[in-house]
Amino acid sequence: MVSSSHEALHRIFQQEPGLFARVARNLGVAFPPPVSATELSTDLTETRPLERRVDTLLRMDTEDGSFVLAVESQSKPSPHKPASWAYYLSHVYAKYSVPPVLLVVCPDRKTAAWAAQQFDIGPRQWPSLTLRPLVLGPSDLPVIDSPDEAARDIPLTILSAALHRCEPEADAILNALAKALKGLSADDENTAGTFIELMEQGLGTTQAADFWRHLMAVDLSFFQSQTAQQLRAEGEAKALLRLLDHRSVEISEGDRERIVGCGDPEVLDLWFTRALTARSTAEMFAPAEEAGSAD
């Protein structure tokens, strides 16, 4: 099953195709920024029953010409991946007749070091194909912990936070991002909602994700759009379920559905406060009058 954090590491390039040229400079490769970018179908399935899908595929048109960018999010080393990547590039080149570039985005240093190898495909005496992916890992992006710097390039800050999510600098990046998002105008609410969702996905199940949900509930509460409110409610529901589990409070399937299905952040916040001391979900869900008398 593909994880949400996996999705965020390549979806950010769909949201902001020009981000590729900016991060490529960190890898020592100069690509001109795209004049335009077109999403292509990620389905590389052949007519025979063999399905292969690249994570993100974009045709990038620049003043110096065009290329197809394939972005793969890779969470751990895999001996089978180089063959798949070689297939993707060959298939894309044959299908579109446009030079392909492979960018592998890795959220940890070990995986990034593995992916940065040169992969020779063929016999040792004469490799028929050499695979050279561009690899983006935690070491290749700066820690963006200044709100001003974050505001200048919010997509880059999201990617920086996702790649540093397991490192001590994660909270500082998220703080800077929250302040940068707060500086967006009211007209940018939908864009902010997309950025909030991508950041939520990119942090996975790390401690940084809990910190980000706290920031959403406090610093980003000014976003009143339906998308932002839904994201805030989802974050609070997850935090409530973790609290109940930590306190060993029994949660029925019906209780779980009620918590996850609640779209009101204020109700979830009330339940969370009660869950700090409640001995059962019935006590947590009790109407205000009953809860008051129990106290």
CSV table of C-alpha atoms in Angstrom, one decimal:
chain,number,residue,atom,x,y,z
A,1,MET,CA,0.0,0.0,0.0
A,2,VAL,CA,1.3,3.4,-1.0
A,3,SER,CA,1.7,5.7,2.1
A,4,SER,CA,0.6,9.3,2.2
A,5,SER,CA,4.2,10.4,2.9
A,6,HIS,CA,5.2,8.6,-0.3
A,7,GLU,CA,2.6,10.6,-2.2
A,8,ALA,CA,3.7,14.0,-0.9
A,9,LEU,CA,7.3,13.6,-2.0
A,10,HIS,CA,6.3,13.4,-5.7
A,11,ARG,CA,3.0,15.3,-5.7
A,12,ILE,CA,4.7,18.5,-4.6
A,13,PHE,CA,6.3,18.5,-8.1
A,14,GLN,CA,2.8,18.3,-9.7
A,15,GLN,CA,1.7,21.2,-7.6
A,16,GLU,CA,4.8,23.3,-8.4
A,17,PRO,CA,6.7,21.9,-11.5
A,18,GLY,CA,9.2,24.8,-11.4
A,19,LEU,CA,10.4,23.3,-8.1
A,20,PHE,CA,12.5,20.8,-10.0
A,21,ALA,CA,14.8,23.4,-11.5
A,22,ARG,CA,15.3,24.9,-8.1
A,23,VAL,CA,16.1,21.7,-6.3
A,24,ALA,CA,18.3,20.5,-9.1
A,25,ARG,CA,20.7,23.3,-8.4
A,26,ASN,CA,21.3,21.6,-5.0
A,27,LEU,CA,22.4,18.5,-6.9
A,28,GLY,CA,24.9,20.4,-9.1
A,29,VAL,CA,22.8,20.2,-12.2
A,30,ALA,CA,21.4,23.3,-14.0
A,31,PHE,CA,18.0,22.9,-15.6
A,32,PRO,CA,16.2,26.0,-16.9
A,33,PRO,CA,12.9,26.7,-15.3
A,34,PRO,CA,9.9,25.4,-17.3
A,35,VAL,CA,8.0,27.8,-19.5
A,36,SER,CA,5.1,25.4,-19.2
A,37,ALA,CA,4.6,21.9,-17.7
A,38,THR,CA,2.0,19.3,-18.7
A,39,GLU,CA,1.0,16.3,-16.6
A,40,LEU,CA,1.3,13.1,-18.6
A,41,SER,CA,-0.4,9.8,-17.8
A,42,THR,CA,1.6,7.9,-15.2
A,43,ASP,CA,0.2,4.6,-16.6
A,44,LEU,CA,3.1,2.8,-18.4
A,45,THR,CA,1.2,-0.5,-18.7
A,46,GLU,CA,1.8,-2.5,-21.9
A,47,THR,CA,-1.0,-4.3,-23.8
A,48,ARG,CA,0.1,-7.6,-22.1
A,49,PRO,CA,-1.0,-8.0,-18.5
A,50,LEU,CA,2.0,-6.2,-16.9
A,51,GLU,CA,1.2,-3.0,-15.1
A,52,ARG,CA,3.9,-0.4,-14.4
A,53,ARG,CA,3.2,3.1,-13.0
A,54,VAL,CA,5.7,5.9,-12.3
A,55,ASP,CA,4.8,8.1,-9.4
A,56,THR,CA,4.7,11.5,-11.2
A,57,LEU,CA,5.4,12.2,-14.9
A,58,LEU,CA,5.7,15.7,-16.3
A,59,ARG,CA,6.6,17.1,-19.7
A,60,MET,CA,8.8,20.2,-19.0
A,61,ASP,CA,9.0,22.7,-21.9
A,62,THR,CA,11.9,25.2,-21.4
A,63,GLU,CA,13.6,27.8,-23.6
A,64,ASP,CA,16.4,25.3,-24.1
A,65,GLY,CA,14.1,22.5,-25.2
A,66,SER,CA,11.8,19.9,-23.7
A,67,PHE,CA,12.3,16.8,-21.4
A,68,VAL,CA,10.1,14.4,-19.5
A,69,LEU,CA,10.6,14.4,-15.8
A,70,ALA,CA,9.8,11.1,-14.0
A,71,VAL,CA,9.7,11.6,-10.2
A,72,GLU,CA,9.9,8.5,-7.9
A,73,SER,CA,9.4,8.6,-4.1
A,74,GLN,CA,11.6,5.9,-2.6
A,75,SER,CA,11.4,5.1,1.1
A,76,LYS,CA,13.9,2.2,1.3
A,77,PRO,CA,16.5,0.5,-0.9
A,78,SER,CA,15.1,-2.1,-3.3
A,79,PRO,CA,17.1,-4.4,-5.6
A,80,HIS,CA,14.3,-4.5,-8.1
A,81,LYS,CA,13.8,-0.8,-8.5
A,82,PRO,CA,16.7,0.0,-10.9
A,83,ALA,CA,15.2,-2.4,-13.5
A,84,SER,CA,11.8,-0.7,-13.1
A,85,TRP,CA,13.3,2.8,-13.4
A,86,ALA,CA,15.2,1.8,-16.6
A,87,TYR,CA,12.0,0.4,-18.0
A,88,TYR,CA,10.2,3.7,-17.2
A,89,LEU,CA,12.8,5.8,-18.9
A,90,SER,CA,13.0,3.6,-22.0
A,91,HIS,CA,9.3,3.4,-22.3
A,92,VAL,CA,8.8,7.2,-21.9
A,93,TYR,CA,11.5,7.9,-24.5
A,94,ALA,CA,10.0,5.4,-27.0
A,95,LYS,CA,6.5,6.8,-26.4
A,96,TYR,CA,7.1,10.5,-26.4
A,97,SER,CA,10.4,10.8,-28.3
A,98,VAL,CA,11.5,13.4,-25.6
A,99,PRO,CA,14.6,12.9,-23.4
A,100,PRO,CA,13.7,11.6,-20.0
A,101,VAL,CA,15.1,12.6,-16.6
A,102,LEU,CA,14.6,10.5,-13.4
A,103,LEU,CA,14.5,12.2,-10.0
A,104,VAL,CA,14.4,9.9,-7.0
A,105,VAL,CA,13.3,11.6,-3.8
A,106,CYS,CA,14.3,9.9,-0.5
A,107,PRO,CA,13.3,10.9,3.0
A,108,ASP,CA,16.4,9.3,4.7
A,109,ARG,CA,20.1,9.4,4.1
A,110,LYS,CA,20.6,5.7,3.7
A,111,THR,CA,18.1,5.3,0.9
A,112,ALA,CA,19.5,8.4,-0.8
A,113,ALA,CA,23.0,7.0,-0.7
A,114,TRP,CA,21.8,3.8,-2.2
A,115,ALA,CA,19.7,5.4,-5.0
A,116,ALA,CA,22.6,7.7,-5.9
A,117,GLN,CA,24.7,4.8,-7.3
A,118,GLN,CA,25.3,4.4,-11.0
A,119,PHE,CA,23.4,1.3,-12.0
A,120,ASP,CA,24.9,-0.7,-14.9
A,121,ILE,CA,22.5,-3.0,-16.6
A,122,GLY,CA,24.1,-5.8,-18.6
A,123,PRO,CA,27.1,-8.1,-18.3
A,124,ARG,CA,30.2,-6.8,-16.4
A,125,GLN,CA,32.3,-6.8,-19.6
A,126,TRP,CA,29.9,-4.5,-21.5
A,127,PRO,CA,26.9,-3.0,-19.7
A,128,SER,CA,24.3,-2.2,-22.3
A,129,LEU,CA,22.6,0.5,-20.2
A,130,THR,CA,23.7,2.8,-17.4
A,131,LEU,CA,21.1,4.3,-15.2
A,132,ARG,CA,22.0,7.6,-13.5
A,133,PRO,CA,19.1,9.0,-11.4
A,134,LEU,CA,19.2,12.4,-9.9
A,135,VAL,CA,18.7,11.8,-6.1
A,136,LEU,CA,17.3,14.3,-3.7
A,137,GLY,CA,17.7,13.4,0.0
A,138,PRO,CA,17.9,15.3,3.4
A,139,SER,CA,21.5,16.3,2.7
A,140,ASP,CA,20.6,18.0,-0.6
A,141,LEU,CA,18.1,20.6,0.7
A,142,PRO,CA,18.8,23.3,3.2
A,143,VAL,CA,16.9,23.6,6.5
A,144,ILE,CA,14.5,26.4,6.0
A,145,ASP,CA,13.8,27.7,9.5
A,146,SER,CA,13.2,31.4,8.7
A,147,PRO,CA,9.6,32.5,8.1
A,148,ASP,CA,10.8,35.1,5.5
A,149,GLU,CA,12.7,32.4,3.6
A,150,ALA,CA,9.8,30.0,3.8
A,151,ALA,CA,7.4,32.6,2.4
A,152,ARG,CA,9.7,33.1,-0.6
A,153,ASP,CA,9.3,29.5,-1.6
A,154,ILE,CA,6.6,27.6,0.2
A,155,PRO,CA,6.8,24.4,-2.0
A,156,LEU,CA,10.5,24.2,-1.3
A,157,THR,CA,9.9,24.5,2.4
A,158,ILE,CA,7.3,21.7,2.3
A,159,LEU,CA,9.8,19.5,0.6
A,160,SER,CA,12.5,20.5,3.0
A,161,ALA,CA,10.3,19.6,6.0
A,162,ALA,CA,9.3,16.3,4.4
A,163,LEU,CA,12.9,15.2,3.8
A,164,HIS,CA,14.0,16.3,7.3
A,165,ARG,CA,10.9,14.9,9.1
A,166,CYS,CA,12.9,12.5,11.3
A,167,GLU,CA,15.6,15.0,12.1
A,168,PRO,CA,15.9,17.5,14.9
A,169,GLU,CA,15.4,20.5,12.6
A,170,ALA,CA,11.9,19.4,11.6
A,171,ASP,CA,10.0,21.4,14.1
A,172,ALA,CA,11.9,24.6,13.2
A,173,ILE,CA,11.0,24.2,9.5
A,174,LEU,CA,7.4,23.5,10.4
A,175,ASN,CA,7.2,26.6,12.6
A,176,ALA,CA,8.6,28.7,9.7
A,177,LEU,CA,6.2,27.2,7.2
A,178,ALA,CA,3.2,27.8,9.5
A,179,LYS,CA,4.1,31.5,9.8
A,180,ALA,CA,4.6,31.7,6.0
A,181,LEU,CA,1.2,30.3,5.4
A,182,LYS,CA,-0.3,32.7,7.9
A,183,GLY,CA,1.0,35.5,5.7
A,184,LEU,CA,-1.0,34.4,2.7
A,185,SER,CA,-3.9,36.5,1.7
A,186,ALA,CA,-7.5,35.4,2.0
A,187,ASP,CA,-7.6,34.8,-1.8
A,188,ASP,CA,-5.0,32.1,-1.3
A,189,GLU,CA,-7.1,29.9,1.1
A,190,ASN,CA,-7.5,27.1,-1.4
A,191,THR,CA,-3.8,27.1,-2.2
A,192,ALA,CA,-3.0,27.1,1.5
A,193,GLY,CA,-5.3,24.2,2.0
A,194,THR,CA,-3.5,22.2,-0.6
A,195,PHE,CA,-0.1,23.0,1.0
A,196,ILE,CA,-1.4,22.0,4.4
A,197,GLU,CA,-2.6,18.7,3.1
A,198,LEU,CA,0.7,18.0,1.3
A,199,MET,CA,2.6,18.8,4.5
A,200,GLU,CA,0.3,16.5,6.5
A,201,GLN,CA,1.0,13.7,4.0
A,202,GLY,CA,4.7,14.3,3.8
A,203,LEU,CA,5.3,13.9,7.5
A,204,GLY,CA,3.8,10.4,7.7
A,205,THR,CA,3.4,9.0,11.2
A,206,THR,CA,6.5,10.8,12.7
A,207,GLN,CA,6.5,13.0,15.8
A,208,ALA,CA,6.8,16.0,13.4
A,209,ALA,CA,3.3,15.1,12.1
A,210,ASP,CA,1.9,15.5,15.6
A,211,PHE,CA,3.7,18.9,15.9
A,212,TRP,CA,2.3,20.0,12.6
A,213,ARG,CA,-1.3,19.0,13.6
A,214,HIS,CA,-0.8,21.1,16.7
A,215,LEU,CA,0.2,24.1,14.5
A,216,MET,CA,-2.8,23.6,12.3
A,217,ALA,CA,-5.1,23.7,15.3
A,218,VAL,CA,-3.5,26.8,16.7
A,219,ASP,CA,-1.5,28.9,14.3
A,220,LEU,CA,-3.6,28.0,11.2
A,221,SER,CA,-7.1,28.3,12.7
A,222,PHE,CA,-7.5,31.5,10.8
A,223,PHE,CA,-8.1,29.5,7.7
A,224,GLN,CA,-11.9,29.1,7.6
A,225,SER,CA,-12.2,27.4,4.2
A,226,GLN,CA,-14.0,24.0,4.1
A,227,THR,CA,-10.8,22.3,3.1
A,228,ALA,CA,-8.8,23.8,5.9
A,229,GLN,CA,-11.4,23.0,8.5
A,230,GLN,CA,-11.7,19.4,7.3
A,231,LEU,CA,-7.9,19.0,7.5
A,232,ARG,CA,-7.9,20.4,11.0
A,233,ALA,CA,-10.7,18.1,12.1
A,234,GLU,CA,-8.9,15.1,10.6
A,235,GLY,CA,-5.7,16.0,12.5
A,236,GLU,CA,-7.6,16.4,15.8
A,237,ALA,CA,-9.4,13.1,15.3
A,238,LYS,CA,-6.1,11.3,14.8
A,239,ALA,CA,-4.6,12.9,17.9
A,240,LEU,CA,-7.7,11.9,19.9
A,241,LEU,CA,-7.5,8.3,18.8
A,242,ARG,CA,-3.8,8.1,19.7
A,243,LEU,CA,-4.6,9.6,23.2
A,244,LEU,CA,-7.3,7.0,23.9
A,245,ASP,CA,-5.0,4.2,22.7
A,246,HIS,CA,-2.2,5.5,24.9
A,247,ARG,CA,-4.5,5.6,27.9
A,248,SER,CA,-5.7,2.0,27.1
A,249,VAL,CA,-9.3,3.3,26.8
A,250,GLU,CA,-11.4,0.7,24.9
A,251,ILE,CA,-12.6,2.0,21.5
A,252,SER,CA,-15.4,0.2,19.7
A,253,GLU,CA,-15.6,0.3,15.9
A,254,GLY,CA,-18.7,2.5,16.3
A,255,ASP,CA,-16.7,4.9,18.6
A,256,ARG,CA,-13.9,5.0,16.0
A,257,GLU,CA,-16.3,5.8,13.2
A,258,ARG,CA,-17.9,8.6,15.3
A,259,ILE,CA,-14.6,10.2,16.0
A,260,VAL,CA,-13.3,10.0,12.5
A,261,GLY,CA,-16.6,11.1,11.0
A,262,CYS,CA,-16.8,14.2,13.2
A,263,GLY,CA,-16.0,17.3,11.1
A,264,ASP,CA,-16.3,19.8,13.9
A,265,PRO,CA,-12.9,20.8,15.4
A,266,GLU,CA,-14.5,22.3,18.4
A,267,VAL,CA,-16.4,19.1,19.3
A,268,LEU,CA,-13.2,17.1,18.8
A,269,ASP,CA,-11.3,19.5,21.0
A,270,LEU,CA,-13.9,19.0,23.8
A,271,TRP,CA,-13.7,15.3,23.4
A,272,PHE,CA,-9.9,15.5,23.6
A,273,THR,CA,-10.0,17.5,26.8
A,274,ARG,CA,-12.4,14.9,28.4
A,275,ALA,CA,-10.2,12.0,27.1
A,276,LEU,CA,-7.3,13.2,29.2
A,277,THR,CA,-9.2,11.8,32.3
A,278,ALA,CA,-12.2,9.8,30.9
A,279,ARG,CA,-12.3,6.1,31.8
A,280,SER,CA,-14.5,5.2,28.8
A,281,THR,CA,-15.6,6.6,25.5
A,282,ALA,CA,-19.2,6.9,27.0
A,283,GLU,CA,-17.8,9.3,29.6
A,284,MET,CA,-16.0,11.2,26.8
A,285,PHE,CA,-19.1,11.4,24.6
A,286,ALA,CA,-21.5,12.4,27.5
A,287,PRO,CA,-23.7,15.4,27.0
A,288,ALA,CA,-22.5,18.6,28.7
A,289,GLU,CA,-25.0,18.2,31.6
A,290,GLU,CA,-24.0,14.6,32.4
A,291,ALA,CA,-20.3,15.5,32.1
A,292,GLY,CA,-20.8,18.3,34.5
A,293,SER,CA,-22.6,16.2,37.0
A,294,ALA,CA,-19.9,13.5,36.8
A,295,ASP,CA,-17.3,16.1,37.6
